[in-house]
Coordinates of C-alpha atoms and ligand atoms in Angstrom, one line a residue:
M28 CA 99.6 87.4 122.3
K29 CA 96.9 89.6 122.1
F30 CA 98.1 93.4 121.9
R31 CA 96.4 97.0 123.3
R32 CA 96.7 99.6 121.5
G33 CA 97.7 101.3 124.5
D34 CA 100.3 99.8 125.2
I35 CA 101.8 99.5 121.3
V36 CA 101.0 103.6 121.3
G37 CA 102.9 104.2 124.9
R38 CA 105.9 102.6 123.7
Y39 CA 106.7 105.8 121.5
I40 CA 105.7 108.6 124.2
P41 CA 108.0 109.2 127.0
E42 CA 107.4 109.1 130.7
T43 CA 107.2 113.1 130.5
L44 CA 105.8 114.8 127.5
V45 CA 106.8 118.1 126.6
T46 CA 104.7 120.6 124.4
R47 CA 105.1 122.7 121.6
E48 CA 102.4 125.5 121.4
R49 CA 101.2 124.3 118.3
G50 CA 100.8 120.8 116.6
E51 CA 99.6 121.2 113.1
A52 CA 99.7 118.9 109.7
F53 CA 97.6 118.2 106.8
A54 CA 97.0 115.4 105.4
P55 CA 95.5 114.1 101.6
A56 CA 92.5 111.1 101.2
N57 CA 93.6 108.8 99.6
I58 CA 91.7 105.8 97.3
A59 CA 92.7 102.8 96.8
L60 CA 93.2 101.0 93.3
V61 CA 93.9 97.6 95.4
K62 CA 91.7 97.2 98.4
Y63 CA 92.2 97.2 102.0
W64 CA 88.6 94.7 102.9
G65 CA 89.1 92.2 105.8
K66 CA 91.2 92.4 109.0
R67 CA 93.6 89.9 111.0
D68 CA 92.8 91.9 113.3
V69 CA 90.1 94.5 114.6
E70 CA 92.0 96.2 117.2
L71 CA 95.0 97.2 115.3
N72 CA 93.5 97.5 112.2
L73 CA 95.8 95.1 110.9
A74 CA 94.8 93.7 107.4
Q75 CA 94.6 90.5 105.8
T76 CA 96.2 91.8 102.8
S77 CA 98.8 94.4 101.6
S78 CA 96.8 97.5 99.5
L79 CA 97.4 100.4 96.7
S80 CA 96.6 103.8 96.3
I81 CA 96.4 106.8 95.4
S82 CA 97.0 109.9 98.0
L83 CA 94.5 112.7 96.1
G84 CA 97.1 116.2 96.8
Q85 CA 95.1 119.1 97.9
L86 CA 92.0 116.9 99.5
G87 CA 92.4 116.4 102.7
T88 CA 92.8 117.2 106.6
T89 CA 94.3 119.9 108.4
T90 CA 94.4 119.4 112.1
V91 CA 95.6 122.6 114.5
I92 CA 96.1 120.5 118.4
T93 CA 96.5 123.8 121.2
A94 CA 96.5 123.8 124.3
S95 CA 92.6 124.2 125.7
D96 CA 92.2 126.1 129.1
G97 CA 89.3 123.7 130.5
A98 CA 87.9 120.6 129.2
D99 CA 88.6 118.7 125.5
R100 CA 87.3 121.0 123.3
V101 CA 87.0 119.4 119.3
I102 CA 85.6 121.9 116.1
A103 CA 85.1 120.2 113.0
N104 CA 84.9 122.4 110.0
G105 CA 84.4 125.4 112.1
R106 CA 81.6 124.0 113.8
R107 CA 82.1 122.8 117.7
L108 CA 81.4 119.2 118.6
D109 CA 79.9 117.4 122.2
N110 CA 82.8 115.4 123.6
D111 CA 80.0 112.3 122.8
D112 CA 79.5 112.7 119.5
V113 CA 80.5 109.5 117.8
F114 CA 83.2 111.1 115.7
A115 CA 84.8 113.2 118.7
A116 CA 84.5 110.4 120.6
R117 CA 86.2 108.4 118.3
L118 CA 88.9 111.0 117.8
L119 CA 89.5 111.8 121.5
R120 CA 89.4 107.7 122.3
F121 CA 92.9 108.0 119.4
V122 CA 94.2 111.0 121.6
D123 CA 93.9 109.5 124.5
L124 CA 96.5 106.1 123.3
F125 CA 98.8 109.0 123.5
R126 CA 99.0 110.9 127.3
A127 CA 97.0 107.4 128.3
G128 CA 97.1 108.3 132.7
R129 CA 98.2 112.4 132.0
E130 CA 94.3 113.5 130.4
D131 CA 94.1 116.6 133.2
Q132 CA 98.0 117.9 132.5
H133 CA 96.8 118.2 128.9
R134 CA 93.9 119.1 127.9
L135 CA 93.2 120.4 124.1
L136 CA 91.3 121.8 121.4
I137 CA 91.5 120.2 118.4
E138 CA 90.8 121.7 115.1
T139 CA 90.1 119.5 112.1
N140 CA 88.7 121.6 108.3
N141 CA 88.0 119.2 105.1
S142 CA 89.2 120.1 102.3
V143 CA 87.1 117.4 101.1
P144 CA 83.8 118.8 100.3
T145 CA 81.7 115.6 102.6
A146 CA 79.3 115.8 99.7
A147 CA 82.1 114.4 97.3
G148 CA 81.6 110.6 99.8
L149 CA 85.0 110.3 101.0
A150 CA 85.3 109.1 103.6
S151 CA 87.5 112.3 106.2
S152 CA 88.9 108.6 108.5
A153 CA 91.7 108.2 106.5
S154 CA 93.1 112.0 106.4
G155 CA 91.7 112.8 109.4
F156 CA 93.6 109.8 111.3
A157 CA 96.8 110.8 109.1
A158 CA 96.4 114.8 110.4
L159 CA 95.4 113.7 113.9
T160 CA 98.5 111.9 114.5
K161 CA 101.2 113.9 112.5
A162 CA 99.6 116.8 114.5
L163 CA 100.3 114.8 118.1
D164 CA 103.9 114.3 116.5
A165 CA 104.0 117.8 116.8
Y166 CA 102.7 118.7 119.6
F167 CA 103.9 116.5 121.8
R168 CA 107.4 116.5 120.3
L169 CA 108.0 113.4 119.7
G170 CA 109.8 113.4 116.8
L171 CA 108.2 109.8 114.8
P172 CA 110.1 107.8 111.6
M173 CA 107.2 107.7 109.1
R174 CA 106.9 104.4 109.4
V175 CA 106.0 104.4 113.0
L176 CA 103.3 107.1 112.2
S177 CA 101.8 105.7 109.8
A178 CA 101.7 102.3 112.0
L179 CA 100.1 104.8 114.6
A180 CA 97.1 106.4 112.1
R181 CA 96.3 103.2 111.0
I182 CA 95.7 102.5 114.8
G183 CA 92.9 104.9 114.3
S184 CA 91.5 103.5 110.8
G185 CA 93.2 101.4 108.4
S186 CA 93.5 103.4 105.8
A187 CA 94.7 106.3 107.4
S188 CA 98.0 104.2 107.7
R189 CA 98.6 105.0 103.5
S190 CA 97.2 109.4 103.8
I191 CA 100.5 109.7 105.1
Y192 CA 102.4 110.2 102.3
D193 CA 102.0 111.8 99.3
G194 CA 101.6 109.8 95.1
F195 CA 101.1 106.1 94.6
V196 CA 101.4 104.5 98.8
E197 CA 101.9 100.6 99.6
W198 CA 100.5 99.3 102.7
H199 CA 102.3 96.2 103.9
R200 CA 100.0 94.2 106.1
G201 CA 102.2 92.6 107.8
R202 CA 102.8 89.5 109.6
S203 CA 104.5 90.7 113.4
G204 CA 101.6 90.8 116.3
D205 CA 102.0 93.4 117.5
G206 CA 101.3 95.5 113.3
M207 CA 104.5 97.3 114.0
D208 CA 105.6 96.0 110.4
S209 CA 102.2 97.1 109.3
F210 CA 102.9 100.6 107.7
A211 CA 102.9 102.1 104.4
E212 CA 105.5 103.6 102.2
P213 CA 105.5 105.3 99.0
L214 CA 106.6 104.8 95.4
A215 CA 108.8 107.1 93.8
V216 CA 106.8 107.6 90.2
T217 CA 104.8 110.4 90.1
W218 CA 102.2 111.1 87.0
P219 CA 101.5 114.9 85.8
D220 CA 98.9 113.7 83.7
L221 CA 96.8 111.3 86.1
R222 CA 93.5 112.5 87.1
V223 CA 90.8 111.0 89.6
G224 CA 87.6 112.6 89.2
L225 CA 85.3 112.8 92.4
L226 CA 81.5 111.0 91.3
V227 CA 79.0 111.6 93.2
V228 CA 76.0 110.0 92.7
S229 CA 73.8 109.7 96.0
S230 CA 74.3 110.9 99.5
K231 CA 72.0 108.0 101.1
K232 CA 73.1 107.8 104.6
K233 CA 75.5 103.9 104.0
P234 CA 74.2 101.3 105.7
I235 CA 76.4 99.3 107.6
D236 CA 79.9 100.9 108.2
S237 CA 82.9 99.3 106.9
T238 CA 84.1 97.6 110.0
T239 CA 80.9 95.4 110.4
A240 CA 81.1 95.0 106.5
M241 CA 84.6 94.2 106.4
N242 CA 83.8 91.2 109.1
R243 CA 81.0 89.6 108.5
T244 CA 82.7 89.2 104.8
V245 CA 85.4 87.8 106.1
E246 CA 82.8 85.1 108.1
T247 CA 80.1 84.3 105.2
S248 CA 81.7 84.8 102.4
E249 CA 82.9 82.2 100.8
L250 CA 84.3 84.3 97.6
Y251 CA 86.3 85.8 100.2
R252 CA 88.5 83.0 100.4
N253 CA 90.1 83.4 97.3
W254 CA 90.3 87.3 98.0
P255 CA 94.2 87.7 99.4
V256 CA 94.7 85.8 96.2
Q257 CA 94.3 88.2 94.3
V258 CA 95.0 91.2 96.2
E259 CA 98.6 89.6 95.4
R260 CA 98.6 88.9 91.5
D261 CA 96.6 92.3 91.3
L262 CA 99.7 94.3 93.8
K263 CA 101.8 92.8 91.4
T264 CA 100.5 93.7 88.1
I265 CA 100.3 97.1 89.1
R266 CA 102.6 98.3 90.8
T267 CA 104.7 97.2 87.2
A268 CA 102.0 99.5 85.6
I269 CA 102.2 101.9 87.5
L270 CA 106.4 102.0 87.0
D271 CA 105.3 101.3 83.4
R272 CA 103.6 104.7 83.4
D273 CA 101.3 101.9 82.4
F274 CA 97.3 103.9 82.3
D275 CA 95.2 101.0 80.5
T276 CA 96.5 97.9 82.9
M277 CA 96.9 99.8 85.8
G278 CA 93.1 101.0 85.1
R279 CA 92.1 97.6 84.6
V280 CA 93.7 96.1 87.5
A281 CA 92.2 99.1 89.7
E282 CA 88.7 98.9 88.6
H283 CA 88.8 95.1 88.3
N284 CA 90.0 95.0 92.4
A285 CA 87.2 97.3 93.6
M286 CA 84.5 95.0 91.8
S287 CA 86.4 91.5 92.9
M288 CA 85.6 93.8 96.5
H289 CA 82.4 94.1 95.9
A290 CA 81.3 91.0 94.8
T291 CA 82.6 89.5 98.3
M292 CA 80.9 91.6 100.0
L293 CA 77.2 90.9 98.0
S294 CA 78.2 87.2 98.3
A295 CA 78.3 87.4 102.4
W296 CA 75.4 86.6 104.4
P297 CA 73.1 88.6 104.8
P298 CA 74.6 90.2 102.0
I299 CA 75.5 93.7 101.9
S300 CA 75.8 96.4 99.1
Y301 CA 76.5 100.0 98.7
W302 CA 75.4 100.6 95.4
Q303 CA 72.5 102.5 94.9
P304 CA 70.4 102.9 91.3
E305 CA 72.0 105.8 90.7
T306 CA 75.6 104.1 91.0
V307 CA 74.9 101.4 88.3
K308 CA 73.6 104.1 86.0
A309 CA 77.1 105.8 86.2
L310 CA 78.8 102.2 85.7
Q311 CA 76.8 101.7 82.9
Q312 CA 77.7 105.6 81.5
V313 CA 81.7 104.5 82.6
W314 CA 81.6 101.6 80.4
Q315 CA 79.9 102.5 77.9
L316 CA 82.5 105.4 77.4
R317 CA 85.0 103.1 77.0
A318 CA 83.8 100.8 74.7
S319 CA 83.8 104.2 72.7
G320 CA 87.4 104.4 72.5
V321 CA 88.5 106.0 75.8
S322 CA 90.5 105.2 78.5
I323 CA 88.6 105.2 81.9
Y324 CA 88.4 102.9 84.4
V325 CA 85.9 103.1 87.8
T326 CA 86.6 101.7 91.2
M327 CA 84.5 102.3 94.8
D328 CA 84.8 101.6 98.1
A329 CA 82.3 101.4 101.0
G330 CA 79.4 104.0 99.4
P331 CA 77.2 104.6 96.2
N332 CA 79.6 106.7 94.5
L333 CA 82.2 105.9 91.8
K334 CA 86.3 107.6 91.5
L335 CA 87.0 107.8 87.8
L336 CA 90.5 107.7 86.7
F337 CA 91.5 108.7 83.2
E338 CA 95.0 111.5 82.6
A339 CA 94.4 114.6 81.1
K340 CA 93.5 113.6 77.6
D341 CA 90.2 112.7 78.1
Q342 CA 89.6 115.1 80.5
T343 CA 87.6 116.9 78.4
R344 CA 85.8 114.5 77.0
L345 CA 85.2 113.1 80.5
E346 CA 83.7 117.0 82.2
E347 CA 81.3 116.4 79.0
T348 CA 79.6 113.0 80.2
F349 CA 79.5 113.8 83.2
P350 CA 79.0 117.8 84.2
H351 CA 79.7 117.3 88.2
L352 CA 82.5 115.6 87.9
Q353 CA 84.7 117.2 90.8
M354 CA 88.4 116.9 89.1
V355 CA 91.5 115.6 91.3
T356 CA 95.0 116.1 90.5
P357 CA 97.2 114.0 93.0
F358 CA 100.8 115.6 91.4
S359 CA 100.3 118.7 90.7
T360 CA 101.5 120.5 93.6
Ligands
LIG412 O1 90.2 102.6 106.7 P1 88.8 101.8 106.9 O2 87.7 101.5 107.4 O3 87.6 103.7 106.1 O4 88.6 101.1 105.6 C1 88.3 101.5 104.6 C2 87.6 100.0 102.4 C3 87.9 101.1 101.9 O5 87.9 102.2 101.5 C4 86.7 99.8 100.6 C5 89.1 100.6 100.9 C6 90.3 101.2 101.3 O6 91.8 100.7 100.7 O7 90.5 101.8 101.9

């Protein structure tokens, strides 16, 4: 049986919507250490595999929802967007799932602010849909459990399921057709010395969006057949490494997993690559640094920029090599 987004979200919405004056929420951005790449259901964003991420502390999205006296209005980072702007339209389509059929009674002003500088090359959809889901939950007084919030955020954007939580987070792929067993959960581990460095090497526009790229990879890459096997093994190893605070094992698995994901894209047809010449240069610098004895690892998503993983003891060395590195301390709070 094929499930539709509206039917799934509708299960959690009461007959009468009672609103609060204001619904406000923050959600952190996240970086996957074991990646989500490939959907088993495109409508509901159900993943082929589970994945595991680290949330980026204070970097993320704050969203405030209040009633609008006229039409719906979306303000992103202080700028009023047209409602048919791609971002605003995607956001409003998601909001419509919550007020289905009652749009006229609930016209909304949605203000959303990213603390991630847009140039940092971090996808804002994960923190954006997680913050929006939490803000809708508050505004419509739904009081939904975290697992449900995570599963609903996933319908907005797969990786948003993980941005519901701080720290290390695992998104379970789930098995059911309606996807309600496909939600994320936090790992009870803190790691104050862990650092993530955002290295922007290019701000060129993405050649292809992640959904199209995933679908093409699943359909045409022979290497992809091995992807679920590797992910299962990587998840097992990385969970233990995180619990043991074994930085080198964690970093090695994360880098190997990211490079393998990019290899599946390169082996799709037509091939997909998010890398730019600057990406390769920076990767080689990272590998040289590691060869000289520094414990540094790298992960990359659907874009040309690098995310470096290291520990506090190596921070100065890293800042010398990469002066423009933006430092994130995931466990600062
Ligand atoms: O949630 P989406 O559709 O933006 O896909 C995210 C895909 C990756 O960032 C490449 C991997 C991941 O697990 O976040």
